[in-house]
CSV table of C-alpha atoms and ligand atoms in Angstrom, one decimal:
chain,number,residue,atom,x,y,z
A,1292,MET,CA,3.6,13.8,-19.1
A,1293,HIS,CA,1.0,16.5,-19.5
A,1294,LEU,CA,1.0,18.5,-16.1
A,1295,PRO,CA,0.0,22.2,-16.8
A,1296,LYS,CA,-2.2,22.4,-13.7
A,1297,SER,CA,0.6,20.6,-11.3
A,1298,GLU,CA,3.2,22.9,-12.8
A,1299,ALA,CA,1.1,26.1,-11.9
A,1300,LEU,CA,0.5,24.7,-8.4
A,1301,LEU,CA,4.0,24.1,-8.2
A,1302,GLU,CA,5.0,27.7,-8.9
A,1303,ARG,CA,2.9,29.0,-6.6
A,1304,ALA,CA,3.6,26.5,-3.6
A,1305,ARG,CA,7.1,27.7,-4.0
A,1306,ARG,CA,6.3,31.1,-3.0
A,1307,VAL,CA,5.1,29.9,0.4
A,1308,ILE,CA,6.5,26.5,1.2
A,1309,PRO,CA,10.0,25.6,0.7
A,1310,GLY,CA,10.5,23.7,-2.4
A,1311,GLY,CA,6.6,23.6,-2.6
A,1312,VAL,CA,6.5,20.7,-0.3
A,1313,ASN,CA,6.2,19.8,3.3
A,1314,SER,CA,8.4,16.7,2.9
A,1315,PRO,CA,11.7,17.0,0.6
A,1316,VAL,CA,11.4,13.9,-1.3
A,1317,ARG,CA,8.0,14.9,-2.8
A,1318,ALA,CA,9.8,17.6,-4.9
A,1319,PHE,CA,11.2,14.9,-7.2
A,1320,ARG,CA,14.7,16.2,-7.0
A,1321,SER,CA,16.5,13.1,-7.6
A,1322,VAL,CA,14.3,12.2,-10.9
A,1323,GLY,CA,13.8,15.4,-12.2
A,1324,GLY,CA,10.5,17.0,-13.6
A,1325,THR,CA,7.4,18.3,-11.8
A,1326,PRO,CA,5.6,16.3,-9.0
A,1327,PRO,CA,1.7,15.8,-10.0
A,1328,PHE,CA,-0.2,17.5,-7.5
A,1329,ILE,CA,-2.7,14.8,-6.5
A,1330,ALA,CA,-6.5,15.4,-6.3
A,1331,ARG,CA,-8.0,11.8,-5.0
A,1332,GLY,CA,-7.4,8.3,-4.2
A,1333,ASP,CA,-9.5,5.4,-4.8
A,1334,GLY,CA,-8.1,2.1,-3.9
A,1335,PRO,CA,-4.9,1.3,-5.4
A,1336,VAL,CA,-5.2,4.4,-7.7
A,1337,ILE,CA,-4.3,8.0,-7.5
A,1338,THR,CA,-5.6,10.7,-9.9
A,1339,ASP,CA,-3.7,13.9,-10.4
A,1340,VAL,CA,-5.1,17.6,-10.7
A,1341,ASP,CA,-4.5,17.1,-14.4
A,1342,GLY,CA,-6.8,14.0,-14.5
A,1343,ASN,CA,-4.3,11.5,-14.7
A,1344,ALA,CA,-4.6,8.2,-13.1
A,1345,TYR,CA,-1.6,5.9,-11.9
A,1346,ILE,CA,-1.4,2.9,-10.2
A,1347,ASP,CA,-0.1,3.7,-6.6
A,1348,TYR,CA,3.1,1.9,-5.2
A,1349,VAL,CA,4.2,4.8,-2.8
A,1350,CYS,CA,0.6,4.2,-0.8
A,1351,SER,CA,1.6,7.3,1.2
A,1352,TRP,CA,5.3,5.9,1.6
A,1353,GLY,CA,3.7,3.0,3.5
A,1354,PRO,CA,0.8,3.8,5.5
A,1355,LEU,CA,-2.1,2.7,3.0
A,1356,LEU,CA,-2.0,-1.3,3.0
A,1357,LEU,CA,-5.7,-1.1,2.6
A,1358,GLY,CA,-5.4,1.3,-0.2
A,1359,HIS,CA,-7.0,4.5,-0.7
A,1360,ARG,CA,-10.3,5.5,1.3
A,1361,HIS,CA,-11.0,2.0,2.5
A,1362,PRO,CA,-14.7,1.9,3.7
A,1363,ALA,CA,-13.9,0.6,7.0
A,1364,ILE,CA,-11.6,3.6,7.5
A,1365,LEU,CA,-14.2,6.1,6.3
A,1366,ASP,CA,-17.0,4.8,8.5
A,1367,ALA,CA,-14.8,5.1,11.3
A,1368,LEU,CA,-13.6,8.8,10.3
A,1369,ARG,CA,-17.3,9.5,10.4
A,1370,ALA,CA,-18.4,8.2,13.6
A,1371,VAL,CA,-15.6,10.4,14.9
A,1372,LEU,CA,-16.9,13.6,13.5
A,1373,ASP,CA,-20.2,13.1,15.0
A,1374,VAL,CA,-18.7,13.5,18.8
A,1375,GLY,CA,-15.5,15.6,18.5
A,1376,THR,CA,-12.5,15.5,17.4
A,1377,SER,CA,-9.9,16.5,20.0
A,1378,PHE,CA,-10.3,16.5,23.7
A,1379,GLY,CA,-6.6,16.6,25.3
A,1380,ALA,CA,-8.1,14.0,27.8
A,1381,PRO,CA,-8.1,10.3,28.0
A,1382,THR,CA,-10.4,8.3,25.6
A,1383,GLU,CA,-11.6,4.5,25.4
A,1384,ARG,CA,-10.6,4.2,21.8
A,1385,GLU,CA,-6.6,4.6,23.0
A,1386,ILE,CA,-6.9,1.9,25.2
A,1387,ARG,CA,-8.1,-0.2,22.2
A,1388,LEU,CA,-5.9,0.7,19.9
A,1389,ALA,CA,-3.0,-0.1,22.6
A,1390,GLU,CA,-4.6,-3.5,22.9
A,1391,LEU,CA,-4.5,-4.2,19.1
A,1392,ILE,CA,-1.1,-3.3,19.1
A,1393,GLN,CA,-0.2,-5.2,22.0
A,1394,ALA,CA,-2.1,-8.2,20.5
A,1395,ALA,CA,-0.2,-8.1,17.6
A,1396,MET,CA,3.4,-7.4,18.9
A,1397,PRO,CA,3.6,-9.0,22.3
A,1398,SER,CA,7.0,-7.3,23.0
A,1399,MET,CA,4.9,-4.1,23.3
A,1400,GLU,CA,3.7,-4.7,26.5
A,1401,MET,CA,2.9,-0.8,26.9
A,1402,VAL,CA,2.3,1.9,24.2
A,1403,ARG,CA,2.7,5.5,24.3
A,1404,LEU,CA,0.8,7.1,21.2
A,1405,VAL,CA,2.5,10.2,19.6
A,1406,ASN,CA,1.7,11.9,16.3
A,1407,SER,CA,4.9,10.9,13.8
A,1408,GLY,CA,7.4,8.0,13.4
A,1409,THR,CA,10.1,10.9,14.2
A,1410,GLU,CA,8.5,11.6,17.5
A,1411,ALA,CA,8.5,7.8,18.4
A,1412,THR,CA,12.0,7.2,17.8
A,1413,MET,CA,13.1,10.5,19.2
A,1414,SER,CA,11.1,9.3,22.5
A,1415,ALA,CA,12.1,5.8,22.4
A,1416,LEU,CA,16.0,7.0,22.5
A,1417,ARG,CA,15.2,9.3,25.1
A,1418,VAL,CA,13.6,6.4,27.3
A,1419,ALA,CA,16.7,4.1,26.7
A,1420,ARG,CA,19.0,6.6,27.5
A,1421,GLY,CA,16.7,7.8,30.9
A,1422,PHE,CA,16.5,4.0,31.6
A,1423,THR,CA,19.9,2.6,31.1
A,1424,GLY,CA,21.7,6.0,32.5
A,1425,ARG,CA,24.1,5.8,29.4
A,1426,GLU,CA,24.2,8.3,26.4
A,1427,LEU,CA,25.3,6.5,23.2
A,1428,ALA,CA,23.2,5.1,20.7
A,1429,ILE,CA,24.0,2.9,17.6
A,1430,LYS,CA,22.3,3.2,14.5
A,1431,PHE,CA,23.1,1.9,11.1
A,1432,GLU,CA,24.2,3.7,7.7
A,1433,GLY,CA,21.3,4.2,5.6
A,1434,CYS,CA,18.5,3.6,8.0
A,1435,TYR,CA,16.3,6.4,8.7
A,1436,HIS,CA,14.6,7.1,11.8
A,1437,GLY,CA,13.0,10.4,11.2
A,1438,HIS,CA,14.4,14.0,11.3
A,1439,VAL,CA,15.6,13.3,15.0
A,1440,ASP,CA,18.6,15.3,15.4
A,1441,SER,CA,21.2,12.6,16.8
A,1442,LEU,CA,19.8,10.3,14.2
A,1443,LEU,CA,20.8,12.3,11.2
A,1444,VAL,CA,24.3,11.2,11.1
A,1445,LYS,CA,26.4,9.3,8.5
A,1446,ALA,CA,29.4,7.6,9.6
A,1447,GLY,CA,33.0,8.7,9.8
A,1448,SER,CA,35.6,6.2,8.3
A,1449,GLY,CA,36.1,2.7,10.0
A,1450,VAL,CA,34.1,1.0,12.6
A,1451,ALA,CA,33.2,2.5,15.8
A,1452,THR,CA,34.0,6.1,14.8
A,1453,LEU,CA,31.5,8.8,16.0
A,1454,GLY,CA,29.0,10.3,13.6
A,1455,LEU,CA,29.3,13.2,11.8
A,1456,PRO,CA,26.2,15.3,11.1
A,1457,ASP,CA,24.4,14.8,8.0
A,1458,THR,CA,22.5,18.1,7.7
A,1459,ALA,CA,23.2,21.6,9.0
A,1460,GLY,CA,21.7,22.3,11.9
A,1461,VAL,CA,22.6,19.6,14.1
A,1462,PRO,CA,25.0,20.4,16.7
A,1463,ARG,CA,28.1,18.4,16.6
A,1464,ALA,CA,27.5,17.1,20.3
A,1465,PHE,CA,24.5,15.6,19.6
A,1466,ALA,CA,26.1,13.7,16.4
A,1467,ASP,CA,28.9,12.7,19.0
A,1468,THR,CA,26.1,10.6,20.7
A,1469,THR,CA,25.7,8.3,17.8
A,1470,ILE,CA,27.8,5.3,16.2
A,1471,ALA,CA,26.6,4.6,12.6
A,1472,LEU,CA,27.5,1.5,11.8
A,1473,PRO,CA,27.4,-0.5,8.1
A,1474,TYR,CA,24.2,-2.3,8.0
A,1475,ASN,CA,24.4,-6.3,8.0
A,1476,SER,CA,27.9,-6.2,9.7
A,1477,ILE,CA,28.0,-8.3,12.9
A,1478,GLU,CA,31.8,-7.6,12.9
A,1479,ALA,CA,31.2,-3.7,13.1
A,1480,LEU,CA,28.8,-4.5,15.7
A,1481,GLU,CA,30.9,-6.6,17.9
A,1482,ALA,CA,33.8,-3.9,17.5
A,1483,ALA,CA,31.5,-1.1,18.4
A,1484,PHE,CA,30.6,-2.9,21.7
A,1485,SER,CA,33.9,-4.0,22.5
A,1486,ALA,CA,35.1,-0.5,22.3
A,1487,HIS,CA,32.3,1.5,23.8
A,1488,GLY,CA,30.0,-1.4,25.6
A,1489,ASP,CA,29.5,0.4,28.7
A,1490,ARG,CA,28.6,3.3,27.5
A,1491,ILE,CA,25.8,2.3,24.9
A,1492,ALA,CA,22.3,2.9,25.9
A,1493,SER,CA,20.6,1.4,22.8
A,1494,VAL,CA,20.8,0.1,19.2
A,1495,ILE,CA,18.4,1.2,17.0
A,1496,VAL,CA,17.7,-0.7,13.7
A,1497,GLU,CA,15.1,-0.7,10.9
A,1498,PRO,CA,15.0,-4.8,11.2
A,1499,VAL,CA,14.2,-4.7,7.5
A,1500,ALA,CA,15.8,-1.5,6.1
A,1501,GLY,CA,13.5,0.2,3.8
A,1502,ASN,CA,14.8,4.0,3.6
A,1503,MET,CA,17.7,3.1,1.6
A,1504,GLY,CA,15.5,0.9,-0.5
A,1505,CYS,CA,14.4,-2.1,0.8
A,1506,ILE,CA,17.2,-4.2,2.3
A,1507,PRO,CA,16.6,-7.7,4.4
A,1508,PRO,CA,18.6,-8.5,7.5
A,1509,ALA,CA,21.4,-10.8,6.7
A,1510,PRO,CA,21.1,-14.3,8.6
A,1511,GLY,CA,22.4,-13.7,11.9
A,1512,PHE,CA,22.5,-9.9,12.0
A,1513,LEU,CA,19.3,-9.4,14.2
A,1514,GLU,CA,20.1,-12.3,16.3
A,1515,ALA,CA,23.7,-11.0,17.1
A,1516,MET,CA,22.2,-7.6,17.8
A,1517,ARG,CA,20.0,-8.9,20.4
A,1518,ARG,CA,22.8,-11.0,22.3
A,1519,LEU,CA,25.4,-8.1,22.1
A,1520,CYS,CA,22.8,-5.5,23.9
A,1521,THR,CA,21.6,-8.2,26.2
A,1522,GLU,CA,25.3,-9.1,27.1
A,1523,HIS,CA,26.2,-5.2,27.5
A,1524,GLY,CA,23.0,-3.8,29.3
A,1525,ALA,CA,22.1,-1.9,26.3
A,1526,LEU,CA,18.2,-1.9,24.9
A,1527,LEU,CA,17.8,-3.0,21.5
A,1528,ILE,CA,15.3,-0.8,19.7
A,1529,PHE,CA,13.2,-2.1,16.5
A,1530,ASP,CA,12.2,0.7,14.3
A,1531,GLU,CA,9.1,-0.7,13.0
A,1532,VAL,CA,7.7,2.4,11.8
A,1533,MET,CA,7.6,0.8,8.2
A,1534,THR,CA,7.6,-2.5,8.8
A,1535,GLY,CA,4.9,-2.9,11.5
A,1536,PHE,CA,1.8,-4.5,10.7
A,1537,ARG,CA,3.5,-4.4,6.8
A,1538,VAL,CA,5.9,-7.4,6.1
A,1539,ALA,CA,3.8,-9.4,8.9
A,1540,HIS,CA,0.7,-8.6,11.2
A,1541,GLY,CA,3.3,-8.8,13.9
A,1542,GLY,CA,6.3,-6.9,12.1
A,1543,ALA,CA,9.5,-7.8,11.6
A,1544,GLN,CA,10.1,-9.0,15.0
A,1545,GLN,CA,7.7,-11.6,14.3
A,1546,LEU,CA,8.8,-12.5,10.9
A,1547,TYR,CA,12.2,-12.9,12.3
A,1548,GLY,CA,11.6,-14.1,16.0
A,1549,ILE,CA,13.4,-11.5,17.9
A,1550,ARG,CA,12.0,-9.8,20.9
A,1551,PRO,CA,13.3,-6.0,21.2
A,1552,ASP,CA,13.1,-4.1,24.2
A,1553,LEU,CA,11.6,-1.1,22.4
A,1554,THR,CA,9.6,-0.8,19.4
A,1555,THR,CA,8.5,1.9,17.4
A,1556,ILE,CA,5.7,1.9,14.8
A,1557,GLY,CA,3.7,4.4,12.7
A,1558,LYS,CA,2.7,4.6,9.2
A,1559,VAL,CA,0.2,1.2,8.4
A,1560,ILE,CA,-1.3,1.9,11.9
A,1561,GLY,CA,-3.2,5.1,11.2
A,1562,GLY,CA,-4.5,4.2,7.7
A,1563,GLY,CA,-3.2,7.2,6.7
A,1564,LEU,CA,-3.8,9.6,9.3
A,1565,PRO,CA,-1.0,11.0,11.6
A,1566,ILE,CA,-0.3,8.6,14.3
A,1567,ALA,CA,2.6,6.6,15.8
A,1568,GLY,CA,3.7,5.0,19.0
A,1569,TYR,CA,6.6,3.6,21.0
A,1570,GLY,CA,6.3,1.0,23.6
A,1571,GLY,CA,7.7,-2.4,25.0
A,1572,ARG,CA,8.8,-3.8,28.3
A,1573,THR,CA,6.9,-2.7,31.2
A,1574,ASP,CA,9.6,-2.5,33.2
A,1575,ILE,CA,11.3,0.3,30.9
A,1576,MET,CA,7.8,1.9,29.9
A,1577,SER,CA,7.4,2.6,33.5
A,1578,HIS,CA,9.9,5.1,33.8
A,1579,VAL,CA,7.9,7.5,31.5
A,1580,ALA,CA,5.9,10.3,32.9
A,1581,PRO,CA,3.6,10.5,34.8
A,1582,VAL,CA,4.7,7.2,36.3
A,1583,GLY,CA,8.4,8.0,35.8
A,1584,PRO,CA,11.0,10.6,35.5
A,1585,ILE,CA,11.2,10.5,31.6
A,1586,TYR,CA,9.3,13.2,30.4
A,1587,GLN,CA,7.4,13.2,26.8
A,1588,ALA,CA,3.9,14.8,26.0
A,1589,GLY,CA,1.5,16.0,23.2
A,1590,THR,CA,-1.1,17.9,22.7
A,1591,LEU,CA,-3.1,16.0,20.2
A,1592,SER,CA,-1.4,12.4,20.9
A,1593,GLY,CA,-4.1,9.9,20.8
A,1594,ASN,CA,-6.0,12.0,18.9
A,1595,PRO,CA,-9.7,10.5,18.0
A,1596,LEU,CA,-9.5,10.9,14.6
A,1597,ALA,CA,-6.3,9.2,13.9
A,1598,VAL,CA,-7.0,6.4,16.8
A,1599,ALA,CA,-10.2,5.4,15.4
A,1600,ALA,CA,-8.5,5.1,11.9
A,1601,GLY,CA,-6.0,3.0,13.5
A,1602,ILE,CA,-8.6,0.9,15.3
A,1603,ALA,CA,-10.2,0.2,11.8
A,1604,VAL,CA,-7.0,-0.8,10.1
A,1605,LEU,CA,-5.8,-3.1,13.0
A,1606,GLU,CA,-9.3,-4.6,13.6
A,1607,HIS,CA,-9.6,-5.3,9.6
A,1608,LEU,CA,-6.0,-6.9,9.8
A,1609,ALA,CA,-6.9,-9.0,12.9
A,1610,GLY,CA,-10.1,-10.3,11.0
A,1611,HIS,CA,-8.4,-10.8,7.6
A,1612,PRO,CA,-5.0,-12.6,8.4
A,1613,GLU,CA,-5.2,-13.5,4.8
A,1614,VAL,CA,-4.3,-10.1,3.6
A,1615,TYR,CA,-0.7,-10.8,4.2
A,1616,ALA,CA,-0.7,-13.8,2.0
A,1617,GLY,CA,-2.3,-12.1,-0.8
A,1618,ILE,CA,-0.5,-8.7,-0.7
A,1619,GLU,CA,2.9,-11.1,-0.7
A,1620,GLU,CA,1.8,-13.2,-3.5
A,1621,ARG,CA,1.1,-10.1,-6.0
A,1622,THR,CA,4.4,-8.3,-4.7
A,1623,ALA,CA,6.1,-11.4,-5.8
A,1624,ALA,CA,4.3,-11.5,-8.8
A,1625,LEU,CA,5.5,-7.7,-9.6
A,1626,CYS,CA,9.1,-8.8,-8.6
A,1627,ALA,CA,9.3,-11.8,-10.7
A,1628,ALA,CA,10.6,-10.2,-14.1
A,1629,PRO,CA,12.6,-7.2,-13.5
A,1630,PRO,CA,14.2,-5.0,-16.3
A,1631,GLU,CA,17.4,-6.4,-17.2
A,1632,GLY,CA,20.5,-5.6,-14.9
A,1633,VAL,CA,18.3,-4.8,-12.2
A,1634,THR,CA,18.6,-6.5,-8.7
A,1635,VAL,CA,15.5,-6.7,-6.9
A,1636,ASN,CA,15.1,-6.9,-2.9
A,1637,ARG,CA,11.8,-7.7,-1.5
A,1638,VAL,CA,10.4,-8.6,1.9
A,1639,GLY,CA,6.7,-9.2,2.0
A,1640,SER,CA,5.0,-6.4,0.0
A,1641,MET,CA,8.1,-4.0,0.4
A,1642,PHE,CA,10.3,-4.1,-2.7
A,1643,THR,CA,12.8,-1.9,-4.7
A,1644,PHE,CA,14.3,-2.6,-8.2
A,1645,PHE,CA,17.9,-1.6,-7.9
A,1646,PHE,CA,19.4,-0.5,-11.1
A,1647,THR,CA,22.7,-2.6,-10.5
A,1648,ASP,CA,23.4,-6.3,-11.2
A,1649,GLN,CA,25.4,-6.8,-7.8
A,1650,PRO,CA,23.5,-7.7,-4.6
A,1651,VAL,CA,22.4,-5.2,-2.5
A,1652,THR,CA,22.9,-5.8,1.3
A,1653,ASP,CA,24.0,-2.3,2.8
A,1654,TYR,CA,24.4,1.4,2.0
A,1655,GLU,CA,27.6,1.1,0.1
A,1656,SER,CA,26.3,-1.4,-2.4
A,1657,ALA,CA,22.8,0.5,-2.7
A,1658,LYS,CA,24.9,3.5,-4.0
A,1659,ARG,CA,26.4,1.5,-6.5
A,1660,SER,CA,23.1,1.7,-8.2
A,1661,ASP,CA,22.8,3.7,-11.6
A,1662,THR,CA,20.4,6.3,-10.3
A,1663,LYS,CA,20.4,8.4,-13.9
A,1664,LYS,CA,19.2,4.9,-15.3
A,1665,PHE,CA,16.5,4.3,-12.2
A,1666,ALA,CA,15.3,8.2,-12.9
A,1667,ARG,CA,14.5,7.0,-16.9
A,1668,PHE,CA,12.9,4.1,-15.7
A,1669,PHE,CA,10.7,6.3,-13.1
A,1670,HIS,CA,9.6,8.7,-15.9
A,1671,HIS,CA,8.9,5.7,-18.2
A,1672,MET,CA,6.7,4.3,-15.4
A,1673,LEU,CA,5.1,7.5,-14.6
A,1674,ALA,CA,4.3,7.9,-18.4
A,1675,SER,CA,2.9,4.4,-18.3
A,1676,GLY,CA,0.4,5.3,-15.5
A,1677,VAL,CA,2.5,3.8,-12.5
A,1678,TYR,CA,3.2,5.9,-9.7
A,1679,LEU,CA,6.5,4.9,-8.1
A,1680,ALA,CA,8.8,6.6,-5.4
A,1681,PRO,CA,11.0,9.2,-6.8
A,1682,SER,CA,13.9,8.3,-5.7
A,1683,GLN,CA,16.2,5.0,-6.1
A,1684,PHE,CA,16.5,4.4,-2.5
A,1685,GLU,CA,12.7,3.9,-1.3
A,1686,ALA,CA,11.1,1.2,-0.9
A,1687,GLY,CA,7.9,0.4,-3.1
A,1688,PHE,CA,4.7,-0.9,-1.3
A,1689,VAL,CA,1.6,-3.0,-2.6
A,1690,SER,CA,-1.7,-2.7,-0.8
A,1691,ALA,CA,-4.7,-4.7,-0.3
A,1692,ALA,CA,-6.4,-3.2,-3.0
A,1693,HIS,CA,-3.9,-3.7,-5.9
A,1694,SER,CA,-5.4,-6.7,-8.0
A,1695,ALA,CA,-3.3,-9.0,-10.0
A,1696,GLU,CA,-4.6,-7.0,-13.2
A,1697,ASP,CA,-2.9,-4.0,-11.5
A,1698,ILE,CA,0.1,-5.8,-11.3
A,1699,ALA,CA,-0.1,-7.3,-14.7
A,1700,ARG,CA,-0.4,-3.8,-16.3
A,1701,THR,CA,2.6,-2.4,-14.2
A,1702,ALA,CA,4.7,-5.4,-15.1
A,1703,ALA,CA,3.8,-5.0,-18.5
A,1704,ALA,CA,4.8,-1.3,-18.4
A,1705,ALA,CA,8.2,-2.2,-16.5
A,1706,ALA,CA,9.0,-4.9,-19.4
A,1707,ALA,CA,8.5,-2.2,-22.0
A,1708,PHE,CA,11.2,0.3,-20.4
A,1709,PRO,CA,13.8,0.6,-23.4
A,1710,GLY,CA,16.7,1.1,-21.1
B,1303,PLP,C1,8.9,6.9,7.9
B,1303,PLP,C2,9.8,6.6,9.0
B,1303,PLP,C3,10.2,7.4,9.9
B,1303,PLP,C4,9.7,8.7,10.4
B,1303,PLP,O1,8.3,8.6,10.4
B,1303,PLP,P1,7.5,10.3,9.9
B,1303,PLP,O2,6.2,9.8,10.8
B,1303,PLP,O3,7.6,10.4,8.8
B,1303,PLP,O4,7.8,11.0,11.0
B,1303,PLP,C5,11.0,6.5,11.3
B,1303,PLP,N1,11.5,5.4,10.7
B,1303,PLP,C6,11.2,4.7,9.5
B,1303,PLP,C7,11.8,3.2,10.1
B,1303,PLP,C8,10.5,5.0,9.0
B,1303,PLP,O5,10.5,4.4,7.5
């Protein structure tokens, strides 16, 4: 790759920003090399500061379901620039966005808007604790819910062991409020509930995992979770920050027919602007301030620019339900002929090529992938003009802007991978 300008920018960035990046995976640590600094995006394509163009399967890590600079989003943003970009006071657009979310995801009877997925999951956990009066949360190994203190844990050995912090800076006492279980294990869930049932406030899950690569829920897994939460008085939180408006218009809860008590959303609902939300049952959300005693707030929450972009995306999707069949079809075409020895997981327009010939159903099996081979594949694709996520343990995304030709070009590049 010819990246002299990106190399110079990275050197300059490293002096003032840790690692030169504002989110760690952007630094390409797990695949090596210099991350291209991006100058612009057009539909399915991004162009770096050295003039290299790439077909983009990162799509800003999921938000850009309609591709870069969709005209409806640009028009909505321009309209806001004419009237003011922030008031810290209620605006009509916020109601419209909440109504659009509620119409697509009926379980979200009430919604509170926040600025990032991390804030959404942090707040949902607090609401679950405040509502139930309990402290423990169950999460699943390999699921990512943002950089919330108590959720950055990995399991100790065995089922129903309390978590150990996965990062410096998280007090042991916070990690102790989390039980980490293997994804797709109904047995582990049952064991955890029988050991700690009356202390569990919530189960939080990516209903389709996307942050250890794409891993679908095994048949019965989400159903068992729903049943156990109801039996034990715990709240079921679907973290649909990635899957909401992505795997289906109504998210994974529509796809699998499960009604969670609380849901977190983000990414697609902002069309590339920073916004997220949490919501669910009215009786639960009525405990949130100013109505109830559970405090949560935000200076820029419901920001007019982000809300306007969100409305543009969700109105477009509501008016063009065929978008989902189209992106699913093109993603299926992309996944039809993977390189040899690769296991492909796909749900809708989320996909991962795992460099292992064994099925990938949880974090343990994902970790059996040959990450060195993935790194070679990644750089082969980058040199072929295809921008994939720079880690084996990420999902790829196809947008409505990707054409059949883009997919065919990408598949041809993958087929030419020498191994
Ligand atoms: C991206 C993501 C988050 C965190 O969202 P941020 O906006 O990065 O804070 C939380 N949960 C899931 C499932 C995500 O994919």
